[in-house]
Amino acid sequence: MPPKSTAKRARTAAAPKARAKKFYLMENPREVERLEAKTDPAVAEEQLRWAGLRPGMRALEVGCGSGAVTRVMATVAGPQRATGVDQSPDRLAEARRLAGQQQLDIEFIEGDAFRLPFARGEFDFAWSRFVLQYLQHPERALAELVRVTRPGGVVTVADLDGQIEQFHPLEKSMRADLDEALRLLSTTGFDPRVGRKLHHMFLRAGLRDLRVRVTPYQVYAGRLGERDLANWRTKFATTAALLIRLTGARKRWTRFCERFVAKLESPDLFYYCTMIQVCGVVAES
């Protein structure tokens, strides 16, 4: 069972249910499982500490999903110092359960990244990872991270660049389908190149003392391991279902998914994408 204080806050802190849930590209029944499998706690801790998270800080994660990184945040910041926000009640229920298993006192709140349910300057440290890539207006979500962080506090975002694009070799027909898929997905807000845009967003948001780093995120040379294959199978199946809804072309996008999964099992595959992390300090008023 989760600590009583966590359970009490979870019952009282939920945002109003009347607002419509925002679209999320990767919405599927196995999303918690996928998020847990792809999150390395040691890597997440290094990213948080690099950005400046320290014990005693009041820390926020927006788009927390299963709470995999929020739990790491809590181990660094300390008891009752970490808060996770997500729009999915189902994922939040799992996040509370998983935090309870580790006896971590974490506040999980249902909320909208564009209208966070917090007062101005409520946090010392605000974080979001692999979220802005899915948003039609990522700069608005960044503005909310800035709003709820105190002057002198830290805002940090990590996201991908070149995601899905960097496969080689890729047959001409597969490349054409991939380009069309990315064009269609862009109408939902998906941006595989959002990472390279973060620095400019941070400047426009008025953050100062910016620090940036670029690290490899996925590098595949030859057939993927089973954990990565499971992740990509889920991603392609979820994406194919959306493309079918958008176009009605069931045969085309089912085949697209099947061919890409087969490519991931090919010994001649090469693929990479990078993660770009930017952090900045909220300016004094």
PDB file of C-alpha atoms in Angstrom:
ATOM      1  CA  MET A   1       0.000   0.000   0.000  1.00  0.00           C
ATOM      2  CA  PRO A   2       1.226   3.561  -0.682  1.00  0.00           C
ATOM      3  CA  PRO A   3       2.026   5.767   2.302  1.00  0.00           C
ATOM      4  CA  LYS A   4      -1.151   7.276   3.802  1.00  0.00           C
ATOM      5  CA  SER A   5      -0.087  10.838   3.086  1.00  0.00           C
ATOM      6  CA  THR A   6       0.409  10.012  -0.602  1.00  0.00           C
ATOM      7  CA  ALA A   7      -2.985   8.319  -0.841  1.00  0.00           C
ATOM      8  CA  LYS A   8      -4.701  11.257   0.857  1.00  0.00           C
ATOM      9  CA  ARG A   9      -3.155  13.809  -1.489  1.00  0.00           C
ATOM     10  CA  ALA A  10      -3.959  11.612  -4.490  1.00  0.00           C
ATOM     11  CA  ARG A  11      -7.657  11.728  -3.533  1.00  0.00           C
ATOM     12  CA  THR A  12      -7.744  15.475  -3.030  1.00  0.00           C
ATOM     13  CA  ALA A  13      -5.317  16.847  -5.610  1.00  0.00           C
ATOM     14  CA  ALA A  14      -6.819  15.578  -8.859  1.00  0.00           C
ATOM     15  CA  ALA A  15      -7.628  18.257 -11.404  1.00  0.00           C
ATOM     16  CA  PRO A  16     -11.260  18.734 -12.502  1.00  0.00           C
ATOM     17  CA  LYS A  17     -12.462  15.910 -14.713  1.00  0.00           C
ATOM     18  CA  ALA A  18     -14.592  18.126 -16.975  1.00  0.00           C
ATOM     19  CA  ARG A  19     -11.753  19.114 -19.321  1.00  0.00           C
ATOM     20  CA  ALA A  20     -11.333  16.995 -22.413  1.00  0.00           C
ATOM     21  CA  LYS A  21      -8.208  14.850 -22.410  1.00  0.00           C
ATOM     22  CA  LYS A  22      -5.585  16.021 -24.885  1.00  0.00           C
ATOM     23  CA  PHE A  23      -4.545  13.725 -27.727  1.00  0.00           C
ATOM     24  CA  TYR A  24      -1.567  11.466 -27.035  1.00  0.00           C
ATOM     25  CA  LEU A  25      -0.029   9.640 -29.973  1.00  0.00           C
ATOM     26  CA  MET A  26       1.168   6.632 -27.970  1.00  0.00           C
ATOM     27  CA  GLU A  27      -2.108   6.000 -26.139  1.00  0.00           C
ATOM     28  CA  ASN A  28      -2.513   2.232 -25.799  1.00  0.00           C
ATOM     29  CA  PRO A  29      -3.326  -0.309 -23.071  1.00  0.00           C
ATOM     30  CA  ARG A  30       0.356  -1.310 -22.696  1.00  0.00           C
ATOM     31  CA  GLU A  31       1.788   2.187 -22.349  1.00  0.00           C
ATOM     32  CA  VAL A  32       2.709   1.802 -18.667  1.00  0.00           C
ATOM     33  CA  GLU A  33       4.560  -1.417 -19.444  1.00  0.00           C
ATOM     34  CA  ARG A  34       6.353   0.244 -22.365  1.00  0.00           C
ATOM     35  CA  LEU A  35       7.389   3.284 -20.324  1.00  0.00           C
ATOM     36  CA  GLU A  36       8.675   1.177 -17.457  1.00  0.00           C
ATOM     37  CA  ALA A  37      10.694  -1.066 -19.773  1.00  0.00           C
ATOM     38  CA  LYS A  38      12.355   1.834 -21.618  1.00  0.00           C
ATOM     39  CA  THR A  39      13.340   3.870 -18.541  1.00  0.00           C
ATOM     40  CA  ASP A  40      16.753   3.252 -17.001  1.00  0.00           C
ATOM     41  CA  PRO A  41      16.680   4.716 -13.468  1.00  0.00           C
ATOM     42  CA  ALA A  42      20.448   5.245 -13.392  1.00  0.00           C
ATOM     43  CA  VAL A  43      20.352   7.228 -16.640  1.00  0.00           C
ATOM     44  CA  ALA A  44      17.351   9.251 -15.439  1.00  0.00           C
ATOM     45  CA  GLU A  45      19.141  10.092 -12.187  1.00  0.00           C
ATOM     46  CA  GLU A  46      22.221  11.272 -14.055  1.00  0.00           C
ATOM     47  CA  GLN A  47      20.056  13.504 -16.276  1.00  0.00           C
ATOM     48  CA  LEU A  48      18.265  14.998 -13.273  1.00  0.00           C
ATOM     49  CA  ARG A  49      21.471  15.660 -11.342  1.00  0.00           C
ATOM     50  CA  TRP A  50      23.144  17.191 -14.416  1.00  0.00           C
ATOM     51  CA  ALA A  51      20.258  19.645 -14.634  1.00  0.00           C
ATOM     52  CA  GLY A  52      20.691  20.590 -10.986  1.00  0.00           C
ATOM     53  CA  LEU A  53      18.208  18.556  -8.947  1.00  0.00           C
ATOM     54  CA  ARG A  54      19.364  18.428  -5.342  1.00  0.00           C
ATOM     55  CA  PRO A  55      18.025  17.104  -2.025  1.00  0.00           C
ATOM     56  CA  GLY A  56      15.318  19.297  -0.523  1.00  0.00           C
ATOM     57  CA  MET A  57      14.164  20.843  -3.803  1.00  0.00           C
ATOM     58  CA  ARG A  58      10.459  20.778  -4.578  1.00  0.00           C
ATOM     59  CA  ALA A  59      10.490  19.021  -7.961  1.00  0.00           C
ATOM     60  CA  LEU A  60       7.878  18.573 -10.692  1.00  0.00           C
ATOM     61  CA  GLU A  61       7.655  16.167 -13.617  1.00  0.00           C
ATOM     62  CA  VAL A  62       5.118  17.001 -16.336  1.00  0.00           C
ATOM     63  CA  GLY A  63       3.974  14.079 -18.457  1.00  0.00           C
ATOM     64  CA  CYS A  64       5.067  11.605 -15.798  1.00  0.00           C
ATOM     65  CA  GLY A  65       3.270   8.572 -17.270  1.00  0.00           C
ATOM     66  CA  SER A  66       3.980   5.571 -15.070  1.00  0.00           C
ATOM     67  CA  GLY A  67       6.076   7.685 -12.707  1.00  0.00           C
ATOM     68  CA  ALA A  68       9.304   5.882 -13.612  1.00  0.00           C
ATOM     69  CA  VAL A  69      11.344   9.100 -13.579  1.00  0.00           C
ATOM     70  CA  THR A  70       9.275  10.723 -10.816  1.00  0.00           C
ATOM     71  CA  ARG A  71      10.318   7.883  -8.523  1.00  0.00           C
ATOM     72  CA  VAL A  72      13.967   8.618  -9.295  1.00  0.00           C
ATOM     73  CA  MET A  73      13.273  12.309  -8.710  1.00  0.00           C
ATOM     74  CA  ALA A  74      11.861  11.459  -5.274  1.00  0.00           C
ATOM     75  CA  THR A  75      14.943   9.472  -4.290  1.00  0.00           C
ATOM     76  CA  VAL A  76      17.094  12.533  -5.076  1.00  0.00           C
ATOM     77  CA  ALA A  77      14.867  15.349  -3.775  1.00  0.00           C
ATOM     78  CA  GLY A  78      13.556  13.485  -0.744  1.00  0.00           C
ATOM     79  CA  PRO A  79      10.198  12.522   0.824  1.00  0.00           C
ATOM     80  CA  GLN A  80       7.195  14.683  -0.121  1.00  0.00           C
ATOM     81  CA  ARG A  81       9.363  16.758  -2.472  1.00  0.00           C
ATOM     82  CA  ALA A  82       8.390  15.236  -5.864  1.00  0.00           C
ATOM     83  CA  THR A  83       5.174  15.721  -7.833  1.00  0.00           C
ATOM     84  CA  GLY A  84       4.153  14.033 -11.084  1.00  0.00           C
ATOM     85  CA  VAL A  85       1.478  15.296 -13.472  1.00  0.00           C
ATOM     86  CA  ASP A  86      -0.162  13.328 -16.265  1.00  0.00           C
ATOM     87  CA  GLN A  87      -3.451  13.555 -18.140  1.00  0.00           C
ATOM     88  CA  SER A  88      -4.240   9.827 -17.856  1.00  0.00           C
ATOM     89  CA  PRO A  89      -6.057   8.617 -14.711  1.00  0.00           C
ATOM     90  CA  ASP A  90      -5.115   5.028 -15.573  1.00  0.00           C
ATOM     91  CA  ARG A  91      -1.398   5.777 -15.804  1.00  0.00           C
ATOM     92  CA  LEU A  92      -1.554   7.806 -12.617  1.00  0.00           C
ATOM     93  CA  ALA A  93      -3.189   4.911 -10.782  1.00  0.00           C
ATOM     94  CA  GLU A  94      -0.291   2.701 -11.836  1.00  0.00           C
ATOM     95  CA  ALA A  95       2.195   5.428 -10.920  1.00  0.00           C
ATOM     96  CA  ARG A  96       0.758   5.566  -7.389  1.00  0.00           C
ATOM     97  CA  ARG A  97       0.836   1.783  -7.102  1.00  0.00           C
ATOM     98  CA  LEU A  98       4.461   1.532  -8.257  1.00  0.00           C
ATOM     99  CA  ALA A  99       5.570   4.355  -5.966  1.00  0.00           C
ATOM    100  CA  GLY A 100       3.773   2.644  -3.100  1.00  0.00           C
ATOM    101  CA  GLN A 101       5.683  -0.558  -3.745  1.00  0.00           C
ATOM    102  CA  GLN A 102       8.904   1.378  -3.156  1.00  0.00           C
ATOM    103  CA  GLN A 103       7.439   3.243  -0.162  1.00  0.00           C
ATOM    104  CA  LEU A 104       8.018   6.569  -1.900  1.00  0.00           C
ATOM    105  CA  ASP A 105       5.909   9.518  -0.781  1.00  0.00           C
ATOM    106  CA  ILE A 106       5.078  11.131  -4.131  1.00  0.00           C
ATOM    107  CA  GLU A 107       2.190  13.356  -5.142  1.00  0.00           C
ATOM    108  CA  PHE A 108       0.569  12.369  -8.460  1.00  0.00           C
ATOM    109  CA  ILE A 109      -1.963  14.763  -9.944  1.00  0.00           C
ATOM    110  CA  GLU A 110      -4.157  14.587 -13.037  1.00  0.00           C
ATOM    111  CA  GLY A 111      -3.533  17.689 -15.106  1.00  0.00           C
ATOM    112  CA  ASP A 112      -2.984  19.367 -18.466  1.00  0.00           C
ATOM    113  CA  ALA A 113       0.533  20.364 -19.545  1.00  0.00           C
ATOM    114  CA  PHE A 114      -0.942  23.572 -20.988  1.00  0.00           C
ATOM    115  CA  ARG A 115      -2.776  24.490 -17.739  1.00  0.00           C
ATOM    116  CA  LEU A 116      -0.852  23.108 -14.803  1.00  0.00           C
ATOM    117  CA  PRO A 117      -2.857  23.052 -11.545  1.00  0.00           C
ATOM    118  CA  PHE A 118      -0.231  24.933  -9.531  1.00  0.00           C
ATOM    119  CA  ALA A 119       0.450  28.453  -8.373  1.00  0.00           C
ATOM    120  CA  ARG A 120       3.151  30.620  -9.892  1.00  0.00           C
ATOM    121  CA  GLY A 121       6.615  29.801  -8.561  1.00  0.00           C
ATOM    122  CA  GLU A 122       5.541  26.728  -6.614  1.00  0.00           C
ATOM    123  CA  PHE A 123       8.537  24.539  -7.577  1.00  0.00           C
ATOM    124  CA  ASP A 124      12.311  24.772  -7.419  1.00  0.00           C
ATOM    125  CA  PHE A 125      12.840  22.351 -10.309  1.00  0.00           C
ATOM    126  CA  ALA A 126      10.564  21.508 -13.255  1.00  0.00           C
ATOM    127  CA  TRP A 127      11.258  18.675 -15.688  1.00  0.00           C
ATOM    128  CA  SER A 128       9.708  17.073 -18.739  1.00  0.00           C
ATOM    129  CA  ARG A 129      11.143  14.267 -20.854  1.00  0.00           C
ATOM    130  CA  PHE A 130       9.909  12.918 -24.213  1.00  0.00           C
ATOM    131  CA  VAL A 131       6.696  14.951 -24.001  1.00  0.00           C
ATOM    132  CA  LEU A 132       7.129  18.053 -26.148  1.00  0.00           C
ATOM    133  CA  GLN A 133       7.616  15.864 -29.248  1.00  0.00           C
ATOM    134  CA  TYR A 134       3.901  14.984 -29.076  1.00  0.00           C
ATOM    135  CA  LEU A 135       2.464  18.476 -28.529  1.00  0.00           C
ATOM    136  CA  GLN A 136       1.039  20.810 -31.151  1.00  0.00           C
ATOM    137  CA  HIS A 137       2.144  23.837 -29.132  1.00  0.00           C
ATOM    138  CA  PRO A 138       5.250  22.783 -27.176  1.00  0.00           C
ATOM    139  CA  GLU A 139       6.181  26.383 -26.417  1.00  0.00           C
ATOM    140  CA  ARG A 140       2.954  26.752 -24.407  1.00  0.00           C
ATOM    141  CA  ALA A 141       3.858  23.736 -22.283  1.00  0.00           C
ATOM    142  CA  LEU A 142       7.334  25.193 -21.715  1.00  0.00           C
ATOM    143  CA  ALA A 143       5.757  28.499 -20.652  1.00  0.00           C
ATOM    144  CA  GLU A 144       3.778  26.600 -18.009  1.00  0.00           C
ATOM    145  CA  LEU A 145       6.931  24.917 -16.714  1.00  0.00           C
ATOM    146  CA  VAL A 146       8.458  28.381 -16.375  1.00  0.00           C
ATOM    147  CA  ARG A 147       5.353  29.820 -14.695  1.00  0.00           C
ATOM    148  CA  VAL A 148       5.242  27.238 -11.908  1.00  0.00           C
ATOM    149  CA  THR A 149       9.002  27.460 -11.192  1.00  0.00           C
ATOM    150  CA  ARG A 150      10.257  30.099  -8.768  1.00  0.00           C
ATOM    151  CA  PRO A 151      12.704  32.815  -9.871  1.00  0.00           C
ATOM    152  CA  GLY A 152      16.146  31.277  -9.670  1.00  0.00           C
ATOM    153  CA  GLY A 153      14.710  27.782 -10.071  1.00  0.00           C
ATOM    154  CA  VAL A 154      15.589  25.364 -12.839  1.00  0.00           C
ATOM    155  CA  VAL A 155      13.537  24.273 -15.850  1.00  0.00           C
ATOM    156  CA  THR A 156      14.852  21.368 -17.905  1.00  0.00           C
ATOM    157  CA  VAL A 157      13.502  19.475 -20.911  1.00  0.00           C
ATOM    158  CA  ALA A 158      14.905  16.394 -22.631  1.00  0.00           C
ATOM    159  CA  ASP A 159      13.610  15.269 -26.003  1.00  0.00           C
ATOM    160  CA  LEU A 160      14.623  13.423 -29.126  1.00  0.00           C
ATOM    161  CA  ASP A 161      15.979  14.569 -32.458  1.00  0.00           C
ATOM    162  CA  GLY A 162      15.900  12.505 -35.634  1.00  0.00           C
ATOM    163  CA  GLN A 163      13.512   9.979 -34.136  1.00  0.00           C
ATOM    164  CA  ILE A 164      12.300   7.338 -36.650  1.00  0.00           C
ATOM    165  CA  GLU A 165      13.990   9.162 -39.556  1.00  0.00           C
ATOM    166  CA  GLN A 166      17.498   7.688 -39.435  1.00  0.00           C
ATOM    167  CA  PHE A 167      17.065   4.134 -40.733  1.00  0.00           C
ATOM    168  CA  HIS A 168      19.512   2.716 -43.274  1.00  0.00           C
ATOM    169  CA  PRO A 169      19.221   0.906 -45.585  1.00  0.00           C
ATOM    170  CA  LEU A 170      15.587   1.574 -46.376  1.00  0.00           C
ATOM    171  CA  GLU A 171      13.843   0.531 -49.579  1.00  0.00           C
ATOM    172  CA  LYS A 172      12.409   3.357 -51.681  1.00  0.00           C
ATOM    173  CA  SER A 173       8.804   2.321 -51.052  1.00  0.00           C
ATOM    174  CA  MET A 174       9.397   2.078 -47.287  1.00  0.00           C
ATOM    175  CA  ARG A 175      10.999   5.515 -47.292  1.00  0.00           C
ATOM    176  CA  ALA A 176       8.006   6.935 -49.161  1.00  0.00           C
ATOM    177  CA  ASP A 177       5.598   5.389 -46.657  1.00  0.00           C
ATOM    178  CA  LEU A 178       7.683   6.647 -43.747  1.00  0.00           C
ATOM    179  CA  ASP A 179       7.748  10.203 -45.135  1.00  0.00           C
ATOM    180  CA  GLU A 180       3.969  10.111 -45.619  1.00  0.00           C
ATOM    181  CA  ALA A 181       3.436   8.670 -42.156  1.00  0.00           C
ATOM    182  CA  LEU A 182       5.502  11.466 -40.596  1.00  0.00           C
ATOM    183  CA  ARG A 183       3.573  14.055 -42.613  1.00  0.00           C
ATOM    184  CA  LEU A 184       0.269  12.665 -41.335  1.00  0.00           C
ATOM    185  CA  LEU A 185       1.530  12.394 -37.767  1.00  0.00           C
ATOM    186  CA  SER A 186       2.677  16.011 -37.881  1.00  0.00           C
ATOM    187  CA  THR A 187      -0.991  17.021 -38.115  1.00  0.00           C
ATOM    188  CA  THR A 188      -1.425  15.625 -34.579  1.00  0.00           C
ATOM    189  CA  GLY A 189       1.556  17.600 -33.262  1.00  0.00           C
ATOM    190  CA  PHE A 190       4.228  14.906 -33.516  1.00  0.00           C
ATOM    191  CA  ASP A 191       7.645  16.392 -34.302  1.00  0.00           C
ATOM    192  CA  PRO A 192      10.609  14.001 -34.644  1.00  0.00           C
ATOM    193  CA  ARG A 193      12.981  16.990 -34.772  1.00  0.00           C
ATOM    194  CA  VAL A 194      11.793  18.843 -31.683  1.00  0.00           C
ATOM    195  CA  GLY A 195      15.117  18.292 -29.906  1.00  0.00           C
ATOM    196  CA  ARG A 196      16.995  20.762 -32.106  1.00  0.00           C
ATOM    197  CA  LYS A 197      14.341  23.417 -31.396  1.00  0.00           C
ATOM    198  CA  LEU A 198      14.576  23.353 -27.598  1.00  0.00           C
ATOM    199  CA  HIS A 199      17.415  25.852 -27.234  1.00  0.00           C
ATOM    200  CA  HIS A 200      15.518  28.467 -29.241  1.00  0.00           C
ATOM    201  CA  MET A 201      12.334  27.771 -27.254  1.00  0.00           C
ATOM    202  CA  PHE A 202      14.201  28.292 -23.982  1.00  0.00           C
ATOM    203  CA  LEU A 203      15.614  31.605 -25.195  1.00  0.00           C
ATOM    204  CA  ARG A 204      12.171  32.810 -26.280  1.00  0.00           C
ATOM    205  CA  ALA A 205      10.742  31.728 -22.904  1.00  0.00           C
ATOM    206  CA  GLY A 206      13.155  34.109 -21.162  1.00  0.00           C
ATOM    207  CA  LEU A 207      15.229  31.468 -19.403  1.00  0.00           C
ATOM    208  CA  ARG A 208      18.833  32.387 -18.644  1.00  0.00           C
ATOM    209  CA  ASP A 209      22.150  30.609 -18.040  1.00  0.00           C
ATOM    210  CA  LEU A 210      21.213  27.936 -20.573  1.00  0.00           C
ATOM    211  CA  ARG A 211      23.120  24.668 -20.708  1.00  0.00           C
ATOM    212  CA  VAL A 212      22.738  22.145 -23.522  1.00  0.00           C
ATOM    213  CA  ARG A 213      24.029  18.679 -24.153  1.00  0.00           C
ATOM    214  CA  VAL A 214      23.499  16.138 -26.904  1.00  0.00           C
ATOM    215  CA  THR A 215      23.856  12.415 -26.238  1.00  0.00           C
ATOM    216  CA  PRO A 216      23.139   9.262 -28.247  1.00  0.00           C
ATOM    217  CA  TYR A 217      19.769   7.843 -27.291  1.00  0.00           C
ATOM    218  CA  GLN A 218      19.215   4.885 -29.612  1.00  0.00           C
ATOM    219  CA  VAL A 219      22.000   3.323 -31.678  1.00  0.00           C
ATOM    220  CA  TYR A 220      21.221   0.034 -33.405  1.00  0.00           C
ATOM    221  CA  ALA A 221      23.646  -1.881 -35.615  1.00  0.00           C
ATOM    222  CA  GLY A 222      22.065  -5.179 -36.578  1.00  0.00           C
ATOM    223  CA  ARG A 223      19.068  -6.948 -35.102  1.00  0.00           C
ATOM    224  CA  LEU A 224      17.529  -5.352 -32.019  1.00  0.00           C
ATOM    225  CA  GLY A 225      17.329  -7.064 -28.646  1.00  0.00           C
ATOM    226  CA  GLU A 226      13.980  -8.323 -27.428  1.00  0.00           C
ATOM    227  CA  ARG A 227      13.276  -5.397 -25.090  1.00  0.00           C
ATOM    228  CA  ASP A 228      13.833  -2.832 -27.852  1.00  0.00           C
ATOM    229  CA  LEU A 229      11.844  -4.941 -30.317  1.00  0.00           C
ATOM    230  CA  ALA A 230       8.891  -5.043 -27.938  1.00  0.00           C
ATOM    231  CA  ASN A 231       9.029  -1.261 -27.586  1.00  0.00           C
ATOM    232  CA  TRP A 232       9.065  -0.700 -31.342  1.00  0.00           C
ATOM    233  CA  ARG A 233       6.336  -3.278 -32.006  1.00  0.00           C
ATOM    234  CA  THR A 234       4.061  -1.384 -29.647  1.00  0.00           C
ATOM    235  CA  LYS A 235       5.024   1.962 -31.184  1.00  0.00           C
ATOM    236  CA  PHE A 236       4.411   0.825 -34.751  1.00  0.00           C
ATOM    237  CA  ALA A 237       1.149  -0.969 -33.932  1.00  0.00           C
ATOM    238  CA  THR A 238      -0.177   2.124 -32.140  1.00  0.00           C
ATOM    239  CA  THR A 239       0.973   4.393 -34.951  1.00  0.00           C
ATOM    240  CA  ALA A 240      -0.496   2.153 -37.666  1.00  0.00           C
ATOM    241  CA  ALA A 241      -3.877   2.191 -35.917  1.00  0.00           C
ATOM    242  CA  LEU A 242      -3.834   5.984 -35.905  1.00  0.00           C
ATOM    243  CA  LEU A 243      -2.769   6.208 -39.563  1.00  0.00           C
ATOM    244  CA  ILE A 244      -5.632   3.891 -40.485  1.00  0.00           C
ATOM    245  CA  ARG A 245      -8.072   6.150 -38.633  1.00  0.00           C
ATOM    246  CA  LEU A 246      -6.672   9.212 -40.400  1.00  0.00           C
ATOM    247  CA  THR A 247      -6.722   7.754 -43.916  1.00  0.00           C
ATOM    248  CA  GLY A 248      -8.899   4.644 -43.994  1.00  0.00           C
ATOM    249  CA  ALA A 249      -6.032   2.847 -45.779  1.00  0.00           C
ATOM    250  CA  ARG A 250      -5.919  -0.243 -43.565  1.00  0.00           C
ATOM    251  CA  LYS A 251      -3.924  -2.455 -45.954  1.00  0.00           C
ATOM    252  CA  ARG A 252      -1.244   0.159 -46.577  1.00  0.00           C
ATOM    253  CA  TRP A 253      -0.537   0.994 -42.937  1.00  0.00           C
ATOM    254  CA  THR A 254      -0.821  -2.548 -41.663  1.00  0.00           C
ATOM    255  CA  ARG A 255       1.777  -3.536 -44.224  1.00  0.00           C
ATOM    256  CA  PHE A 256       3.885  -0.503 -43.282  1.00  0.00           C
ATOM    257  CA  CYS A 257       3.965  -1.678 -39.664  1.00  0.00           C
ATOM    258  CA  GLU A 258       4.816  -5.249 -40.600  1.00  0.00           C
ATOM    259  CA  ARG A 259       7.654  -4.223 -42.913  1.00  0.00           C
ATOM    260  CA  PHE A 260       9.240  -1.943 -40.339  1.00  0.00           C
ATOM    261  CA  VAL A 261       9.116  -4.538 -37.599  1.00  0.00           C
ATOM    262  CA  ALA A 262      10.781  -6.973 -40.018  1.00  0.00           C
ATOM    263  CA  LYS A 263      13.435  -4.340 -40.788  1.00  0.00           C
ATOM    264  CA  LEU A 264      14.184  -4.047 -37.066  1.00  0.00           C
ATOM    265  CA  GLU A 265      15.052  -7.740 -37.064  1.00  0.00           C
ATOM    266  CA  SER A 266      17.387  -7.425 -40.043  1.00  0.00           C
ATOM    267  CA  PRO A 267      21.154  -7.930 -39.504  1.00  0.00           C
ATOM    268  CA  ASP A 268      21.993  -5.065 -41.892  1.00  0.00           C
ATOM    269  CA  LEU A 269      19.986  -2.426 -39.992  1.00  0.00           C
ATOM    270  CA  PHE A 270      21.607   0.793 -38.795  1.00  0.00           C
ATOM    271  CA  TYR A 271      19.623   3.401 -36.880  1.00  0.00           C
ATOM    272  CA  TYR A 272      20.360   6.201 -34.488  1.00  0.00           C
ATOM    273  CA  CYS A 273      18.709   9.188 -32.860  1.00  0.00           C
ATOM    274  CA  THR A 274      19.934  11.673 -30.295  1.00  0.00           C
ATOM    275  CA  MET A 275      18.597  13.092 -27.070  1.00  0.00           C
ATOM    276  CA  ILE A 276      18.963  16.819 -26.490  1.00  0.00           C
ATOM    277  CA  GLN A 277      18.617  18.145 -22.949  1.00  0.00           C
ATOM    278  CA  VAL A 278      18.367  21.858 -22.252  1.00  0.00           C
ATOM    279  CA  CYS A 279      18.150  23.479 -18.852  1.00  0.00           C
ATOM    280  CA  GLY A 280      17.811  27.094 -17.826  1.00  0.00           C
ATOM    281  CA  VAL A 281      17.216  29.308 -14.825  1.00  0.00           C
ATOM    282  CA  VAL A 282      14.007  31.285 -14.350  1.00  0.00           C
ATOM    283  CA  ALA A 283      14.825  34.981 -14.390  1.00  0.00           C
ATOM    284  CA  GLU A 284      14.139  37.195 -11.401  1.00  0.00           C
ATOM    285  CA  SER A 285      10.994  39.298 -11.828  1.00  0.00           C
TER     286      SER A 285
END
